[in-house]
Coordinates of C-alpha atoms in Angstrom, one line a residue:
X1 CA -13.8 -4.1 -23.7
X2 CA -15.5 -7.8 -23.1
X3 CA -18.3 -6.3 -26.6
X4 CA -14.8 -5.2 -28.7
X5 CA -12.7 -9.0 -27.6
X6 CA -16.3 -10.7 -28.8
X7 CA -16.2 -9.3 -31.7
X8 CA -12.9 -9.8 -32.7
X9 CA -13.4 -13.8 -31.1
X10 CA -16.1 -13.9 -34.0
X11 CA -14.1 -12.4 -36.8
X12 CA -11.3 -15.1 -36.0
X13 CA -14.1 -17.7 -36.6
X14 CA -14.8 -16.1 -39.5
X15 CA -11.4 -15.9 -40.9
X16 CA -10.7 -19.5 -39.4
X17 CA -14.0 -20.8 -42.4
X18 CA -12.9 -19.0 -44.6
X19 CA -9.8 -20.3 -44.5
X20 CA -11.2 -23.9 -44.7
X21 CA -13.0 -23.2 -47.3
X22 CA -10.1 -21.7 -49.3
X23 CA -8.4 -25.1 -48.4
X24 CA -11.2 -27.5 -49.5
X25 CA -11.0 -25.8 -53.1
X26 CA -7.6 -26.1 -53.2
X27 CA -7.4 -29.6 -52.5
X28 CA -10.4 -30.5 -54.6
X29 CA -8.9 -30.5 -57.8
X30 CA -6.3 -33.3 -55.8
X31 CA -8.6 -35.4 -54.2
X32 CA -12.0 -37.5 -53.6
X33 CA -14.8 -35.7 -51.9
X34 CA -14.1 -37.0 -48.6
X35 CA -10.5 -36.2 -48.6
X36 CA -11.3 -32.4 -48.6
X37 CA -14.0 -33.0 -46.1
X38 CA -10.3 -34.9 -44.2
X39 CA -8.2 -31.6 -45.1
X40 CA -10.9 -29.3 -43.9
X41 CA -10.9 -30.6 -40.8
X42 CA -6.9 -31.2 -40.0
X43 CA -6.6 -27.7 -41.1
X44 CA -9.5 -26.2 -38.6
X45 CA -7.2 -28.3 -36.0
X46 CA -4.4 -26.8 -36.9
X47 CA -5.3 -23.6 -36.8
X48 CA -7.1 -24.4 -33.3
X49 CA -3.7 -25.4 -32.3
X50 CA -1.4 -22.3 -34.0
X51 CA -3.9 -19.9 -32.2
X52 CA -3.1 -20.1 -28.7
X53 CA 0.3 -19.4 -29.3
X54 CA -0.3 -16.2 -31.3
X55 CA -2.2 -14.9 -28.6
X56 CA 0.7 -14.5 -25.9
X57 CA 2.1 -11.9 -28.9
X58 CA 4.7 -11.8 -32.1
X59 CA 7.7 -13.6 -29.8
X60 CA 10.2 -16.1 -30.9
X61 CA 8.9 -18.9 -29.1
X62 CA 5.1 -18.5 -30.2
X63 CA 6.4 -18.1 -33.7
X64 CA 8.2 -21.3 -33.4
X65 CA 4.8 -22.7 -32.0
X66 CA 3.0 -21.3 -34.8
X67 CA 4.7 -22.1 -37.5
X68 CA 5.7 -25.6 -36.8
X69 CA 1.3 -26.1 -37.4
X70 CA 1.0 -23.9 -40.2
X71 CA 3.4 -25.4 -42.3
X72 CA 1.7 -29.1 -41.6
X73 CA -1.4 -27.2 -42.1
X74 CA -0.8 -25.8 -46.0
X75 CA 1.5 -28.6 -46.5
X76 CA 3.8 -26.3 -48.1
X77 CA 7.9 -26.0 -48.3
X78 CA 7.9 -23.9 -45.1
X79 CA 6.1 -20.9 -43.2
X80 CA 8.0 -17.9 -41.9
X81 CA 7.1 -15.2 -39.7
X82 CA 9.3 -12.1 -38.8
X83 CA 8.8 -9.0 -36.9
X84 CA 8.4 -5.4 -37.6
X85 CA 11.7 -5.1 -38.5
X86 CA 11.9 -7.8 -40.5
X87 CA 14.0 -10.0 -37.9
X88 CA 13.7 -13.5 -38.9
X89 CA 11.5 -15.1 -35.6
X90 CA 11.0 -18.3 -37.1
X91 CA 11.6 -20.6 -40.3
X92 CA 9.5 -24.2 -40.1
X93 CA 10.3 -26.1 -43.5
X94 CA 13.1 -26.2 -46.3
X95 CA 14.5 -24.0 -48.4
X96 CA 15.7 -21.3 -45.6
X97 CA 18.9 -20.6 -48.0
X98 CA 16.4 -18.1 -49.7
X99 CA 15.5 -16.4 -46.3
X100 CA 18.6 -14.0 -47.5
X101 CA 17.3 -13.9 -51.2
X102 CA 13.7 -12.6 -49.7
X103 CA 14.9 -9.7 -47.1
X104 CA 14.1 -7.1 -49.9
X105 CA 10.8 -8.4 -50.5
X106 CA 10.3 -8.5 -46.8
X107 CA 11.2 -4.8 -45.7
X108 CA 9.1 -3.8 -49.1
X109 CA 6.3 -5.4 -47.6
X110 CA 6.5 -3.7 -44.3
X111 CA 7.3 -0.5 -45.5
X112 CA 4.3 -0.6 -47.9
X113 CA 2.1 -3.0 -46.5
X114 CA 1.6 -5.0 -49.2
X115 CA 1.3 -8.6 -50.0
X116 CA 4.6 -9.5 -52.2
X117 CA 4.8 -12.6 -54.8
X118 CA 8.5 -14.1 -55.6
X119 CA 8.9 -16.8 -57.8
X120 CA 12.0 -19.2 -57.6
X121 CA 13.2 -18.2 -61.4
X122 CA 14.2 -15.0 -60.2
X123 CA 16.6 -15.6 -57.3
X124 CA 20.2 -16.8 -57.4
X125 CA 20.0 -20.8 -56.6
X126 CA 22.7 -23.5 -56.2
X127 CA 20.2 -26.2 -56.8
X128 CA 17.7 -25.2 -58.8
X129 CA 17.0 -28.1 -60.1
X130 CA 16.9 -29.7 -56.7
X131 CA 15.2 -26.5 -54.6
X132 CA 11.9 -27.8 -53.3
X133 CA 10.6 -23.4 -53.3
X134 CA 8.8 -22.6 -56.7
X135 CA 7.4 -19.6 -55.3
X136 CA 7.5 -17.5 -51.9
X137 CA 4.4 -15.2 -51.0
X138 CA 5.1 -12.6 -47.9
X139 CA 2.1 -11.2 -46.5
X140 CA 2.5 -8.4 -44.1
X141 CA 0.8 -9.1 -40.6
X142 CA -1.6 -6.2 -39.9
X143 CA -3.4 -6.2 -36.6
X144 CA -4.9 -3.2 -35.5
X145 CA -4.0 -1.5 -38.7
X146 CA -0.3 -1.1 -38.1
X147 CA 2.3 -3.5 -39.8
X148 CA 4.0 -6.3 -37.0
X149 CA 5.3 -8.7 -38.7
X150 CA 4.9 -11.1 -42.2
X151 CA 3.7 -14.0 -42.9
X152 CA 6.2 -16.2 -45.4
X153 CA 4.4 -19.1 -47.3
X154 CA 6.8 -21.3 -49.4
X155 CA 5.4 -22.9 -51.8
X156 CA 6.9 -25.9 -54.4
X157 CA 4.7 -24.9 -57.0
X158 CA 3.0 -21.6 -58.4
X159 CA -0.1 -21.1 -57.5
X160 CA -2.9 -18.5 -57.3
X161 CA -5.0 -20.8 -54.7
X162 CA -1.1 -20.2 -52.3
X163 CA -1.7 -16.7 -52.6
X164 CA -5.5 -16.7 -51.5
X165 CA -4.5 -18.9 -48.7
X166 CA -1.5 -17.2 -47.6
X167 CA -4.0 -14.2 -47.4
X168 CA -6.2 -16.1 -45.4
X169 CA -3.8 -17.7 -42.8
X170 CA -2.0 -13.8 -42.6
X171 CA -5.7 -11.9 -41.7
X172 CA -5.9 -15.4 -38.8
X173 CA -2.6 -14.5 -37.3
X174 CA -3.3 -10.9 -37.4
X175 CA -6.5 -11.1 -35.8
X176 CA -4.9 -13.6 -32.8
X177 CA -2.0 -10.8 -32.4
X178 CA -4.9 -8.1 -32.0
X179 CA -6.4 -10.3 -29.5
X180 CA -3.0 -10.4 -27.8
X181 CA -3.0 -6.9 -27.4
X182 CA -6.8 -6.7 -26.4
X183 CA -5.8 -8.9 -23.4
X184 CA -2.8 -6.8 -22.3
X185 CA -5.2 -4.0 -22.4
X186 CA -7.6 -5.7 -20.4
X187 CA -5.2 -6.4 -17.9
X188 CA -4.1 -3.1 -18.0
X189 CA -7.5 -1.9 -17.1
X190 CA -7.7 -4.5 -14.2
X191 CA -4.7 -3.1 -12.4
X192 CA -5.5 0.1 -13.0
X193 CA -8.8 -0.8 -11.6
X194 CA -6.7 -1.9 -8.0
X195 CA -5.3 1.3 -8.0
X196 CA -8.5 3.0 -7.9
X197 CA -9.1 0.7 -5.0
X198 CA -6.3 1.5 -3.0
X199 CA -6.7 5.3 -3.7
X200 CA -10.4 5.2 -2.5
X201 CA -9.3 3.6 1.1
X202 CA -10.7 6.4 2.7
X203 CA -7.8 9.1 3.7
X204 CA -10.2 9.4 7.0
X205 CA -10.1 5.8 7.9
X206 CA -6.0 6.4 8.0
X207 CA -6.3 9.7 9.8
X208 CA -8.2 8.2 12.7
X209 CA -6.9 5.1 12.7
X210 CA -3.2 6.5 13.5
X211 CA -5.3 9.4 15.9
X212 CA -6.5 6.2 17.5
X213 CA -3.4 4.6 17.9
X214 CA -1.6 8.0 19.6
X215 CA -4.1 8.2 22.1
X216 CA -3.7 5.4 23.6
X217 CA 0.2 5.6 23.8
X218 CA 0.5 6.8 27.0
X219 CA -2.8 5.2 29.1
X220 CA -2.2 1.5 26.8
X221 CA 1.0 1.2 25.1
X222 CA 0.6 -2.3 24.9
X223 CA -2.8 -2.0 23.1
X224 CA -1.0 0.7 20.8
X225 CA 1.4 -1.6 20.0
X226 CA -1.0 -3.9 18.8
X227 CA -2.9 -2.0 16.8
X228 CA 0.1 -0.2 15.5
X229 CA 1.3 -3.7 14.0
X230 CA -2.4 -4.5 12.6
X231 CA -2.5 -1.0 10.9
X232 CA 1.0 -1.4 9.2
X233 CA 0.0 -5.3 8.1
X234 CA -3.4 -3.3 7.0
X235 CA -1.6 -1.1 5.1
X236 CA 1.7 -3.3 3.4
X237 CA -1.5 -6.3 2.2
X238 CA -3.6 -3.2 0.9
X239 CA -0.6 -1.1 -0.7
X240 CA 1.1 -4.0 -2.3
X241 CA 2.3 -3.8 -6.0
X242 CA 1.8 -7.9 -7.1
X243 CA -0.9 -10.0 -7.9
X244 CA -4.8 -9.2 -8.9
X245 CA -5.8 -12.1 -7.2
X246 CA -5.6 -14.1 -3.5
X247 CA -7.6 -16.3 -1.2
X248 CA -10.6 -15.5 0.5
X249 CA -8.4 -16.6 3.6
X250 CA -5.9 -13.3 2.9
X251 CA -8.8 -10.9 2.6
X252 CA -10.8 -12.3 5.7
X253 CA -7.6 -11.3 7.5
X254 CA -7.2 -8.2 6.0
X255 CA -10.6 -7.2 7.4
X256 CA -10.0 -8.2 10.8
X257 CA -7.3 -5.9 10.7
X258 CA -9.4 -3.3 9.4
X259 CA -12.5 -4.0 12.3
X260 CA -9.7 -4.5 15.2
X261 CA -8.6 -1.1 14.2
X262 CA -11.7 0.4 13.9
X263 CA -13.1 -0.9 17.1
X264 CA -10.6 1.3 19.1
X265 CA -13.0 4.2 17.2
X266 CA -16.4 3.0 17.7
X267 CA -15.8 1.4 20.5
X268 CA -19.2 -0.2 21.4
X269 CA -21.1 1.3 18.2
X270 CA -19.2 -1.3 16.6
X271 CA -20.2 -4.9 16.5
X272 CA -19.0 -7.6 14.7
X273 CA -20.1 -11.2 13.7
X274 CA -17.9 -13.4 11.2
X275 CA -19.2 -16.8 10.1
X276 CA -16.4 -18.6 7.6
X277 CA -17.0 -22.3 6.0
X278 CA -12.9 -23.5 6.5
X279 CA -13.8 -25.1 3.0
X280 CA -14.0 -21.8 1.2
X281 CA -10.8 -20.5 2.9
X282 CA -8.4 -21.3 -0.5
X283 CA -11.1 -19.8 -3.1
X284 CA -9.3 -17.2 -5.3
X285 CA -11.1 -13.9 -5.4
X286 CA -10.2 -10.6 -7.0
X287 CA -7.4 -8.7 -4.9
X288 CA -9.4 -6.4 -1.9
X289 CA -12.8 -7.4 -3.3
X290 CA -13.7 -7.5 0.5
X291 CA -12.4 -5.0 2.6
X292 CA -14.0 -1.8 0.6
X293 CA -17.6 -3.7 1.2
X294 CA -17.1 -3.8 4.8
X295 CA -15.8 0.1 5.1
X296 CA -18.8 1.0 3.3
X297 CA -20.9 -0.6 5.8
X298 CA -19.2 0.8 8.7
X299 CA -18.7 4.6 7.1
X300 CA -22.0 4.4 5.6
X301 CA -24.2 2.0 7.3
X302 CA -23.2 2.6 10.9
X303 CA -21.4 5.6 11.8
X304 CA -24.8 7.8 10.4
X305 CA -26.9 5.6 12.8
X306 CA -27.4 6.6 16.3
X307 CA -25.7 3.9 18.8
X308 CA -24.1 2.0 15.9
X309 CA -25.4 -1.2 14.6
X310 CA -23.8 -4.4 13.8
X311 CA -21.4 -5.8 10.5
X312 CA -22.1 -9.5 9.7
X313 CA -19.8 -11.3 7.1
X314 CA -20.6 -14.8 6.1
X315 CA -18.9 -17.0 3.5
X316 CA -20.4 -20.6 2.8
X317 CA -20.0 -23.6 0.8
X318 CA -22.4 -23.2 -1.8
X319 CA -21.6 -26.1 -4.4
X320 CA -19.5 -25.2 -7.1
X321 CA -19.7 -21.6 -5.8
X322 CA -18.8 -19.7 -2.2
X323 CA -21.3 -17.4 -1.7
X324 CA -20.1 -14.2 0.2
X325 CA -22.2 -11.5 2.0
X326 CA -21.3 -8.6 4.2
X327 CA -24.2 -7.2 5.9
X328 CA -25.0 -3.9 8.6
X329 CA -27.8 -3.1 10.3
X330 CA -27.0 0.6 9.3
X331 CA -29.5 3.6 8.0
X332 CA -29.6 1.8 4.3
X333 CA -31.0 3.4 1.3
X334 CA -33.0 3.9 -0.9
X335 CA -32.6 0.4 -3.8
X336 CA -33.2 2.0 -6.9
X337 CA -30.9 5.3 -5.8
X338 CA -28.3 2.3 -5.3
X339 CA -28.3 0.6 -8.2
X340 CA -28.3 3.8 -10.4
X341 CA -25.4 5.0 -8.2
X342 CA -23.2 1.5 -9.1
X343 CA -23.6 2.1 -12.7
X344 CA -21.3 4.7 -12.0
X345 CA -19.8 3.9 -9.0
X346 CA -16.5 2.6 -10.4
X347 CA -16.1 6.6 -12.1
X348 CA -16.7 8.5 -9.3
X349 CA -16.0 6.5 -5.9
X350 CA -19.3 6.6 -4.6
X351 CA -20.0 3.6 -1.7
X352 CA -15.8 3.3 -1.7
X353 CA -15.8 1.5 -4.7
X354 CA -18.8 -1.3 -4.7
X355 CA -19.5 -0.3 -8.4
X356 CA -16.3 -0.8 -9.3
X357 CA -15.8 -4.3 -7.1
X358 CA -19.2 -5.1 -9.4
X359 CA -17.2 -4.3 -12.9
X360 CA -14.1 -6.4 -11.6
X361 CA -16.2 -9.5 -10.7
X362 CA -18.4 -9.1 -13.8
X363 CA -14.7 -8.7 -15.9
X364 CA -13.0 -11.6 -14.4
X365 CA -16.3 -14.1 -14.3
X366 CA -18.8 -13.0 -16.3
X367 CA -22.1 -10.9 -15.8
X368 CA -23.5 -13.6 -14.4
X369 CA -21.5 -13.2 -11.4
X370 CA -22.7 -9.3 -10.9
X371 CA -22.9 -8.3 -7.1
X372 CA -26.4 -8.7 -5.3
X373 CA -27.7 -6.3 -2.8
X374 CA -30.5 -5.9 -0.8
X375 CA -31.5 -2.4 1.2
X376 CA -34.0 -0.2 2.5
X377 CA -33.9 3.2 3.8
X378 CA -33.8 1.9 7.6
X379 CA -32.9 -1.7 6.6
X380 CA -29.3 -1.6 6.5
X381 CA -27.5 -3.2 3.1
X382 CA -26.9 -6.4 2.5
X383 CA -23.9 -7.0 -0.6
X384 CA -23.6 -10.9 -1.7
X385 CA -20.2 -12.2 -4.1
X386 CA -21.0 -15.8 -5.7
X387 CA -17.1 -16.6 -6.3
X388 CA -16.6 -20.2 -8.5
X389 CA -14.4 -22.5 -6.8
X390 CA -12.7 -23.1 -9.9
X391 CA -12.0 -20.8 -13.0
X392 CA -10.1 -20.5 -15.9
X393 CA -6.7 -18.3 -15.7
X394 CA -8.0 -17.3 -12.2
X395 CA -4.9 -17.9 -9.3
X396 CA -4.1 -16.4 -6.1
X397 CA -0.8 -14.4 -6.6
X398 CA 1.9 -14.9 -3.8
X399 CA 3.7 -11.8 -2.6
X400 CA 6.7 -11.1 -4.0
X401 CA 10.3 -12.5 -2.6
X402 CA 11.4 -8.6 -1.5
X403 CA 7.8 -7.5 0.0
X404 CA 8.3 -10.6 2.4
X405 CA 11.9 -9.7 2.8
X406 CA 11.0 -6.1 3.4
X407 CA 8.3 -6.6 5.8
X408 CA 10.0 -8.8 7.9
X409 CA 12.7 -6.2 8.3
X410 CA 9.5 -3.4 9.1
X411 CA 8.6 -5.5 12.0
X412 CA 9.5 -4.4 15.6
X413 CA 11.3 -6.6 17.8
X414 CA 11.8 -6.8 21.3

């Protein structure tokens, strides 16, 4: 996914040079050497401003964003852009009168998708001698290979070089709508990603949680209580339908639910050690990027090793970056079996989903910020997280108005 959005990031470079270059020649034969070098450069601006608003998707309001740059940027009578069905989205620019006059043309071009020419002489005009439109070229947008939209360049004079650059500005909008839909996907695949999370919470970790819980009922029903309340707050953070991201702070508490609970198991096989920097409390990580790397060091580090060991988690300040480790002193493994077992990890479930906590960080930050670990068979395993304080598009998601609603009403009283 990140190899297919590069490439298409370079082709709109591409397209986006091209498209200067087009614009240089046609304003040569107008002006002085340095006033194309001038027009070159407002239009790579422009087109640096029109993108962003492509790549939120063919909407009304990014067409409106869109337009209002291209037209400025061709400095012709006015740009159009319509959807699939031809439904006018927006029309920056005179002339829009002929917007009727062109429908034909239009649903021609999306039916065929083909580039269509109309010149001025041909349609029905009140003021032709006044209309500013000479000539109207409708370019179909194509991204993806599948028509969603056209392009509609007015121009007040005929021109080949209007064509060419109507071309040119259509294959740029195109490729910023197939970028749109390259980052829906991706987020697609990042949710879809949580859901493999939340299905990998080992079924046994539930099972003995609640046997837990019932044995204590009668000898402790206090303690049951308790732990009846930390297993459903376990279970409505872990379960819940919003947000891909949160605070370190929300997951740290998730996984005190998950050790208070499973210290009612282990009993004394189990110890625990937390270290937190408060100054790393509020960084935003990836939604339960935590709590699987602590089950896999209690159902796979400890509960193998005679007597139990010890679960360490430690976050600290570390600059621009909090660097996050959760460490057991369990039976460990063999490093190379690991690391051949994480490629993979994220397909198949192995070590309750490290590999795919490694894919989600490397997704959201960049390979540079792959997961670290250190083992041994004998050793125990070591995971570390370098999480940037700050990052791009990157915000904790707050729970939804209802979940708060309905787990307030899920709470015992009395």
């Amino acid at each position: 996914m990140t190899d297919l959005l590069t490439e298409r990031t370079i082709a709109a470079i591409a397209v986006l040079i091209a498209l200067a270059a087009v614009l240089a020649i046609w304003m040569r034969s107008r002006k002085s050497d340095s006033s194309v070098d001038d027009a070159v450069l407002d239009a790579v601006q422009r087109l640096s401003k029109a993108a962003p608003a492509m790549r939120s998707g063919l909407t009304e309001e990014a067409a409106d964003q869109a337009a209002k740059h291209l037209v400025e940027m061709l400095k012709c009578v006015a740009i159009g852009i319509t959807d699939a069905t031809g439904h006018l989205l927006s029309w920056d620019g005179g002339a829009n009168e002929h917007y009727a006059d062109l429908t034909g043309a239009i649903d021609m071009a999306i039916r065929n998708g083909q580039r269509a020419a109309i010149h001025h002489t041909n349609l029905s005009c009140d003021h032709r001698g006044r209309c500013p439109m000479r000539t109207a070229v409708i370019v179909p947008l194509i991204p993806d290979g599948q028509v969603e939209g056209t392009l509609i360049v007015v121009g007040g004079v005929n021109s080949k070089r209007l064509i060419r650059a109507a071309d040119e500005v259509a294959q740029f909008v195109a490729i910023q709508l197939e970028l749109a839909k390259l980052d829906e996907s991706k987020q697609q695949l990042a949710k879809a990603e949580v859901r493999m999370l939340r299905a990998q919470i080992s079924p046994h970790f539930l099972y003995n949680a609640l046997n837990s819980i019932s044995s204590l009922i009668r000898t402790d029903p206090e303690r049951a209580r308790d732990l009846l309340q930390e297993f459903a707050d376990f279970t409505r953070y872990s379960f819940r339908t919003s947000g891909q991201f949160t605070t370190l702070a929300e997951e740290l508490r998730n996984i005190d639910r998950y050790l208070t609970i499973q210290s009612q198991r282990y009993a004394d096989r189990l110890n625990v050690r937390i270290k937190i920097a408060p100054e790393v409390l509020s960084v935003v990580v990836p939604f339960l990027v935590l709590q699987p790397l602590v089950e896999n060091a209690v159902q796979h580090g400890l509960s193998p090793k005679p007597g139990g060991g010890t679960v360490t988690v430690v976050a600290q300040d570390n600059g621009n970056e909090a660097l996050i480790s959760v460490e057991d002193d369990g039976v460990g493994m063999d490093a190379d079996r690991l690391f051949a077992d994480l490629r993979d990890a994220h397909k198949t479930g192995s070590h309750v989903g490290i590999g795919n906590i490694n894919q989600r960080m490397r997704q959201v930050f960049g390979d540079e910020y792959a997961l670290m670990a250190e083992t041994a068979p004998g050793a125990g395993m070591k995971v570390i997280l370098r999480v940037p304080k700050f990052f791009p598009g990157v915000r904790p998601d707050l729970p939804k108005f209802g979940e708060d609603a309905e787990a307030k009403a899920s709470q015992p009283t009395g």
